[in-house]
Amino acid sequence: AQSVTQLGSHVSVSEGALVLLRCNYSSSVPPYLFWYVQYPNQGLQLLLKYTSAATLVKGINGFEAEFKKSETSFHLTKPSAHMSDAAEYFCAVSALTGANNLFFGTGTRLTVIP
Amino acid sequence: EAGVVQSPRYKIIEKKQPVAFWCNPISGHNTLYWYLQNLGQGPELLIRYENEEAVDDSQLPKDRFSAERLKGVDSTLKIQPAELGDSAVYLCASSLDAGEAFFGQGTRLTVV
């Protein structure tokens, strides 16, 4: 079975500050890991994904995430927050093989303070 | 290229009434998903289709929910009768085999 836990339902950062959104996963098989972003009244957009290649994954809009197997973590970071980064962020996991159903965390709402 | 299209965007119905949502996936995508997103929660899978076959519907409440994907393209999700607790956003997504899933904008259902 797969699941993810996102620590912190709300995160506030100042514009230009580091963004760190935390995600820990649980998986009985090697996982695929994803970060999605959801803007108000919109669907989900893929930011980045880990598929067992490089452990440091770079995504769109300057975001990146590092897969740490020893910590079962896949935290999302961005060096400098922009106002346009304000949104809901979801971490998700699926099995590396077989069915590719996504299991989502409960989300973290990012607020960027001017 | 058009993305995943869902309609309607918003729907308000009275409890015990039926409701249907429609999804048109990205052209050529053989896998289609319906997700339920409750307020303040992450999406949860309701059903996954591979072409016209429902390969995972274990989380679909079959007493009131039904879905179909005729000809392996468009899909319809139906609720009959709707209950107050069904108020949520219903998301459709599609992918090519096990590739990246692309999501539609969702249908926000309010049951009063």
PDB file of N, CA, C and O in Angstrom, chain A residues 32 34 36 38 41-46 49 88 90 98-107, chain B residues 9-10 33 35 37 40-43 45 48 56 91 95 97-101 103-105 108:
ATOM      1  N   TYR A  32       6.965   5.739  -7.266  1.00  0.00           N
ATOM      2  CA  TYR A  32       7.044   6.980  -8.011  1.00  0.00           C
ATOM      3  C   TYR A  32       6.537   8.067  -7.065  1.00  0.00           C
ATOM      4  O   TYR A  32       5.595   7.832  -6.303  1.00  0.00           O
ATOM      5  N   PHE A  34       5.453  12.366  -6.724  1.00  0.00           N
ATOM      6  CA  PHE A  34       5.042  13.505  -7.527  1.00  0.00           C
ATOM      7  C   PHE A  34       4.731  14.692  -6.618  1.00  0.00           C
ATOM      8  O   PHE A  34       4.315  14.519  -5.469  1.00  0.00           O
ATOM      9  N   TYR A  36       2.231  18.072  -7.219  1.00  0.00           N
ATOM     10  CA  TYR A  36       1.285  18.788  -8.068  1.00  0.00           C
ATOM     11  C   TYR A  36       0.953  20.122  -7.415  1.00  0.00           C
ATOM     12  O   TYR A  36       0.954  20.253  -6.190  1.00  0.00           O
ATOM     13  N   GLN A  38      -2.097  23.215  -7.396  1.00  0.00           N
ATOM     14  CA  GLN A  38      -3.484  23.507  -7.761  1.00  0.00           C
ATOM     15  C   GLN A  38      -3.787  24.958  -7.431  1.00  0.00           C
ATOM     16  O   GLN A  38      -3.749  25.361  -6.259  1.00  0.00           O
ATOM     17  N   ASN A  41      -9.784  27.044  -8.141  1.00  0.00           N
ATOM     18  CA  ASN A  41     -10.760  26.658  -9.165  1.00  0.00           C
ATOM     19  C   ASN A  41     -10.115  26.070 -10.417  1.00  0.00           C
ATOM     20  O   ASN A  41     -10.666  26.184 -11.522  1.00  0.00           O
ATOM     21  N   GLN A  42      -8.960  25.469 -10.233  1.00  0.00           N
ATOM     22  CA  GLN A  42      -8.269  24.842 -11.353  1.00  0.00           C
ATOM     23  C   GLN A  42      -7.993  23.372 -11.042  1.00  0.00           C
ATOM     24  O   GLN A  42      -8.100  22.932  -9.889  1.00  0.00           O
ATOM     25  N   GLY A  43      -7.634  22.644 -12.075  1.00  0.00           N
ATOM     26  CA  GLY A  43      -7.207  21.260 -11.871  1.00  0.00           C
ATOM     27  C   GLY A  43      -5.780  21.219 -11.365  1.00  0.00           C
ATOM     28  O   GLY A  43      -5.183  22.241 -11.040  1.00  0.00           O
ATOM     29  N   LEU A  44      -5.233  20.031 -11.272  1.00  0.00           N
ATOM     30  CA  LEU A  44      -3.879  19.860 -10.775  1.00  0.00           C
ATOM     31  C   LEU A  44      -2.884  19.890 -11.927  1.00  0.00           C
ATOM     32  O   LEU A  44      -3.121  19.314 -12.986  1.00  0.00           O
ATOM     33  N   GLN A  45      -1.746  20.539 -11.677  1.00  0.00           N
ATOM     34  CA  GLN A  45      -0.683  20.621 -12.670  1.00  0.00           C
ATOM     35  C   GLN A  45       0.568  19.978 -12.091  1.00  0.00           C
ATOM     36  O   GLN A  45       0.950  20.269 -10.955  1.00  0.00           O
ATOM     37  N   LEU A  46       1.203  19.116 -12.868  1.00  0.00           N
ATOM     38  CA  LEU A  46       2.398  18.435 -12.392  1.00  0.00           C
ATOM     39  C   LEU A  46       3.570  19.407 -12.314  1.00  0.00           C
ATOM     40  O   LEU A  46       3.893  20.083 -13.278  1.00  0.00           O
ATOM     41  N   LYS A  49       8.410  15.015 -10.899  1.00  0.00           N
ATOM     42  CA  LYS A  49       8.186  13.633 -10.511  1.00  0.00           C
ATOM     43  C   LYS A  49       9.516  12.906 -10.353  1.00  0.00           C
ATOM     44  O   LYS A  49      10.501  13.219 -11.027  1.00  0.00           O
ATOM     45  N   GLU A  88      -2.183  25.696  -3.709  1.00  0.00           N
ATOM     46  CA  GLU A  88      -2.219  24.463  -2.916  1.00  0.00           C
ATOM     47  C   GLU A  88      -1.279  23.467  -3.578  1.00  0.00           C
ATOM     48  O   GLU A  88      -1.288  23.310  -4.802  1.00  0.00           O
ATOM     49  N   PHE A  90       0.223  19.487  -3.610  1.00  0.00           N
ATOM     50  CA  PHE A  90      -0.078  18.118  -3.222  1.00  0.00           C
ATOM     51  C   PHE A  90       1.080  17.209  -3.572  1.00  0.00           C
ATOM     52  O   PHE A  90       1.589  17.226  -4.697  1.00  0.00           O
ATOM     53  N   GLY A  98       3.326  -1.839 -12.109  1.00  0.00           N
ATOM     54  CA  GLY A  98       1.925  -2.213 -12.009  1.00  0.00           C
ATOM     55  C   GLY A  98       1.008  -1.018 -12.124  1.00  0.00           C
ATOM     56  O   GLY A  98       1.288  -0.082 -12.859  1.00  0.00           O
ATOM     57  N   ALA A  99      -0.073  -1.033 -11.386  1.00  0.00           N
ATOM     58  CA  ALA A  99      -1.068   0.032 -11.470  1.00  0.00           C
ATOM     59  C   ALA A  99      -0.453   1.357 -11.091  1.00  0.00           C
ATOM     60  O   ALA A  99       0.358   1.436 -10.176  1.00  0.00           O
ATOM     61  N   ASN A 100      -0.838   2.397 -11.776  1.00  0.00           N
ATOM     62  CA  ASN A 100      -0.236   3.698 -11.507  1.00  0.00           C
ATOM     63  C   ASN A 100      -1.221   4.656 -10.868  1.00  0.00           C
ATOM     64  O   ASN A 100      -1.185   5.849 -11.112  1.00  0.00           O
ATOM     65  N   ASN A 101      -2.124   4.141 -10.042  1.00  0.00           N
ATOM     66  CA  ASN A 101      -3.041   5.021  -9.328  1.00  0.00           C
ATOM     67  C   ASN A 101      -2.257   5.923  -8.391  1.00  0.00           C
ATOM     68  O   ASN A 101      -1.335   5.482  -7.705  1.00  0.00           O
ATOM     69  N   LEU A 102      -2.624   7.196  -8.372  1.00  0.00           N
ATOM     70  CA  LEU A 102      -1.978   8.176  -7.522  1.00  0.00           C
ATOM     71  C   LEU A 102      -2.674   8.245  -6.173  1.00  0.00           C
ATOM     72  O   LEU A 102      -3.894   8.303  -6.100  1.00  0.00           O
ATOM     73  N   PHE A 103      -1.880   8.238  -5.092  1.00  0.00           N
ATOM     74  CA  PHE A 103      -2.391   8.448  -3.742  1.00  0.00           C
ATOM     75  C   PHE A 103      -1.859   9.798  -3.271  1.00  0.00           C
ATOM     76  O   PHE A 103      -0.651   9.981  -3.151  1.00  0.00           O
ATOM     77  N   PHE A 104      -2.773  10.707  -2.999  1.00  0.00           N
ATOM     78  CA  PHE A 104      -2.418  12.085  -2.682  1.00  0.00           C
ATOM     79  C   PHE A 104      -2.378  12.328  -1.179  1.00  0.00           C
ATOM     80  O   PHE A 104      -3.110  11.704  -0.402  1.00  0.00           O
ATOM     81  N   GLY A 105      -1.542  13.290  -0.786  1.00  0.00           N
ATOM     82  CA  GLY A 105      -1.594  13.818   0.563  1.00  0.00           C
ATOM     83  C   GLY A 105      -2.732  14.812   0.692  1.00  0.00           C
ATOM     84  O   GLY A 105      -3.462  15.076  -0.271  1.00  0.00           O
ATOM     85  N   THR A 106      -2.860  15.377   1.875  1.00  0.00           N
ATOM     86  CA  THR A 106      -3.972  16.288   2.144  1.00  0.00           C
ATOM     87  C   THR A 106      -3.700  17.706   1.675  1.00  0.00           C
ATOM     88  O   THR A 106      -4.574  18.551   1.751  1.00  0.00           O
ATOM     89  N   GLY A 107      -2.493  17.966   1.202  1.00  0.00           N
ATOM     90  CA  GLY A 107      -2.196  19.261   0.616  1.00  0.00           C
ATOM     91  C   GLY A 107      -1.612  20.260   1.602  1.00  0.00           C
ATOM     92  O   GLY A 107      -1.829  20.185   2.813  1.00  0.00           O
TER      93      GLY A 107
ATOM     94  N   ARG B   9     -18.747  22.966 -15.158  1.00  0.00           N
ATOM     95  CA  ARG B   9     -17.757  23.401 -14.177  1.00  0.00           C
ATOM     96  C   ARG B   9     -18.366  23.459 -12.782  1.00  0.00           C
ATOM     97  O   ARG B   9     -17.713  23.154 -11.798  1.00  0.00           O
ATOM     98  N   TYR B  10     -19.627  23.844 -12.733  1.00  0.00           N
ATOM     99  CA  TYR B  10     -20.327  23.957 -11.461  1.00  0.00           C
ATOM    100  C   TYR B  10     -21.726  23.361 -11.616  1.00  0.00           C
ATOM    101  O   TYR B  10     -22.338  23.489 -12.662  1.00  0.00           O
ATOM    102  N   TYR B  33      -9.120   8.576 -15.494  1.00  0.00           N
ATOM    103  CA  TYR B  33      -9.357   8.486 -14.049  1.00  0.00           C
ATOM    104  C   TYR B  33     -10.453   9.473 -13.640  1.00  0.00           C
ATOM    105  O   TYR B  33     -10.524  10.574 -14.173  1.00  0.00           O
ATOM    106  N   TYR B  35     -11.441  11.270 -10.027  1.00  0.00           N
ATOM    107  CA  TYR B  35     -11.041  11.485  -8.645  1.00  0.00           C
ATOM    108  C   TYR B  35     -12.095  12.333  -7.943  1.00  0.00           C
ATOM    109  O   TYR B  35     -12.720  13.207  -8.542  1.00  0.00           O
ATOM    110  N   GLN B  37     -12.448  15.061  -4.838  1.00  0.00           N
ATOM    111  CA  GLN B  37     -11.684  15.918  -3.952  1.00  0.00           C
ATOM    112  C   GLN B  37     -12.623  16.648  -3.002  1.00  0.00           C
ATOM    113  O   GLN B  37     -13.342  17.562  -3.395  1.00  0.00           O
ATOM    114  N   GLY B  40     -10.535  20.765   1.328  1.00  0.00           N
ATOM    115  CA  GLY B  40      -9.392  20.669   2.222  1.00  0.00           C
ATOM    116  C   GLY B  40      -8.662  19.345   2.192  1.00  0.00           C
ATOM    117  O   GLY B  40      -7.816  19.078   3.051  1.00  0.00           O
ATOM    118  N   GLN B  41      -8.987  18.525   1.217  1.00  0.00           N
ATOM    119  CA  GLN B  41      -8.369  17.201   1.113  1.00  0.00           C
ATOM    120  C   GLN B  41      -7.702  17.016  -0.243  1.00  0.00           C
ATOM    121  O   GLN B  41      -7.948  17.777  -1.181  1.00  0.00           O
ATOM    122  N   GLY B  42      -6.875  15.993  -0.330  1.00  0.00           N
ATOM    123  CA  GLY B  42      -6.316  15.627  -1.622  1.00  0.00           C
ATOM    124  C   GLY B  42      -7.282  14.776  -2.407  1.00  0.00           C
ATOM    125  O   GLY B  42      -8.212  14.184  -1.836  1.00  0.00           O
ATOM    126  N   PRO B  43      -7.097  14.688  -3.713  1.00  0.00           N
ATOM    127  CA  PRO B  43      -7.976  13.852  -4.532  1.00  0.00           C
ATOM    128  C   PRO B  43      -7.862  12.378  -4.148  1.00  0.00           C
ATOM    129  O   PRO B  43      -6.797  11.903  -3.775  1.00  0.00           O
ATOM    130  N   LEU B  45      -8.961   8.480  -5.659  1.00  0.00           N
ATOM    131  CA  LEU B  45      -9.385   7.794  -6.880  1.00  0.00           C
ATOM    132  C   LEU B  45     -10.747   7.129  -6.685  1.00  0.00           C
ATOM    133  O   LEU B  45     -10.980   6.423  -5.705  1.00  0.00           O
ATOM    134  N   ARG B  48     -10.658   3.924 -12.401  1.00  0.00           N
ATOM    135  CA  ARG B  48      -9.661   4.062 -13.462  1.00  0.00           C
ATOM    136  C   ARG B  48     -10.048   3.158 -14.628  1.00  0.00           C
ATOM    137  O   ARG B  48     -10.385   1.978 -14.430  1.00  0.00           O
ATOM    138  N   ASP B  56     -10.031  -0.555 -12.168  1.00  0.00           N
ATOM    139  CA  ASP B  56      -9.998  -0.352 -10.726  1.00  0.00           C
ATOM    140  C   ASP B  56     -11.182   0.522 -10.336  1.00  0.00           C
ATOM    141  O   ASP B  56     -11.153   1.724 -10.551  1.00  0.00           O
ATOM    142  N   LEU B  91     -12.809  15.392 -10.228  1.00  0.00           N
ATOM    143  CA  LEU B  91     -11.736  15.629 -11.178  1.00  0.00           C
ATOM    144  C   LEU B  91     -11.594  14.451 -12.128  1.00  0.00           C
ATOM    145  O   LEU B  91     -11.642  13.301 -11.707  1.00  0.00           O
ATOM    146  N   SER B  95      -4.145   9.793 -19.106  1.00  0.00           N
ATOM    147  CA  SER B  95      -2.726   9.563 -19.353  1.00  0.00           C
ATOM    148  C   SER B  95      -2.572   8.561 -20.486  1.00  0.00           C
ATOM    149  O   SER B  95      -3.515   7.837 -20.837  1.00  0.00           O
ATOM    150  N   ASP B  97      -1.027   5.279 -21.187  1.00  0.00           N
ATOM    151  CA  ASP B  97      -0.541   4.137 -20.412  1.00  0.00           C
ATOM    152  C   ASP B  97      -0.230   4.590 -18.982  1.00  0.00           C
ATOM    153  O   ASP B  97      -1.075   5.171 -18.335  1.00  0.00           O
ATOM    154  N   ALA B  98       1.001   4.361 -18.492  1.00  0.00           N
ATOM    155  CA  ALA B  98       1.355   4.722 -17.119  1.00  0.00           C
ATOM    156  C   ALA B  98       2.111   6.037 -17.066  1.00  0.00           C
ATOM    157  O   ALA B  98       2.832   6.295 -16.108  1.00  0.00           O
ATOM    158  N   GLY B  99       1.942   6.864 -18.072  1.00  0.00           N
ATOM    159  CA  GLY B  99       2.635   8.142 -18.099  1.00  0.00           C
ATOM    160  C   GLY B  99       1.993   9.190 -17.225  1.00  0.00           C
ATOM    161  O   GLY B  99       1.097   8.910 -16.430  1.00  0.00           O
ATOM    162  N   GLU B 100       2.433  10.428 -17.402  1.00  0.00           N
ATOM    163  CA  GLU B 100       1.942  11.557 -16.605  1.00  0.00           C
ATOM    164  C   GLU B 100       0.442  11.706 -16.759  1.00  0.00           C
ATOM    165  O   GLU B 100      -0.095  11.666 -17.867  1.00  0.00           O
ATOM    166  N   ALA B 101      -0.230  11.897 -15.627  1.00  0.00           N
ATOM    167  CA  ALA B 101      -1.668  12.134 -15.629  1.00  0.00           C
ATOM    168  C   ALA B 101      -1.930  13.627 -15.745  1.00  0.00           C
ATOM    169  O   ALA B 101      -1.374  14.425 -14.992  1.00  0.00           O
ATOM    170  N   PHE B 103      -4.812  16.595 -15.592  1.00  0.00           N
ATOM    171  CA  PHE B 103      -6.095  16.788 -14.938  1.00  0.00           C
ATOM    172  C   PHE B 103      -6.925  17.864 -15.633  1.00  0.00           C
ATOM    173  O   PHE B 103      -6.387  18.867 -16.120  1.00  0.00           O
ATOM    174  N   GLY B 104      -8.230  17.661 -15.613  1.00  0.00           N
ATOM    175  CA  GLY B 104      -9.160  18.697 -16.014  1.00  0.00           C
ATOM    176  C   GLY B 104      -9.371  19.678 -14.876  1.00  0.00           C
ATOM    177  O   GLY B 104      -8.817  19.528 -13.783  1.00  0.00           O
ATOM    178  N   GLN B 105     -10.201  20.702 -15.124  1.00  0.00           N
ATOM    179  CA  GLN B 105     -10.438  21.740 -14.131  1.00  0.00           C
ATOM    180  C   GLN B 105     -11.423  21.305 -13.058  1.00  0.00           C
ATOM    181  O   GLN B 105     -11.537  21.958 -12.033  1.00  0.00           O
ATOM    182  N   ARG B 108     -17.391  21.239  -9.754  1.00  0.00           N
ATOM    183  CA  ARG B 108     -17.720  21.476  -8.338  1.00  0.00           C
ATOM    184  C   ARG B 108     -19.203  21.212  -8.132  1.00  0.00           C
ATOM    185  O   ARG B 108     -20.049  21.911  -8.689  1.00  0.00           O
TER     186      ARG B 108
END
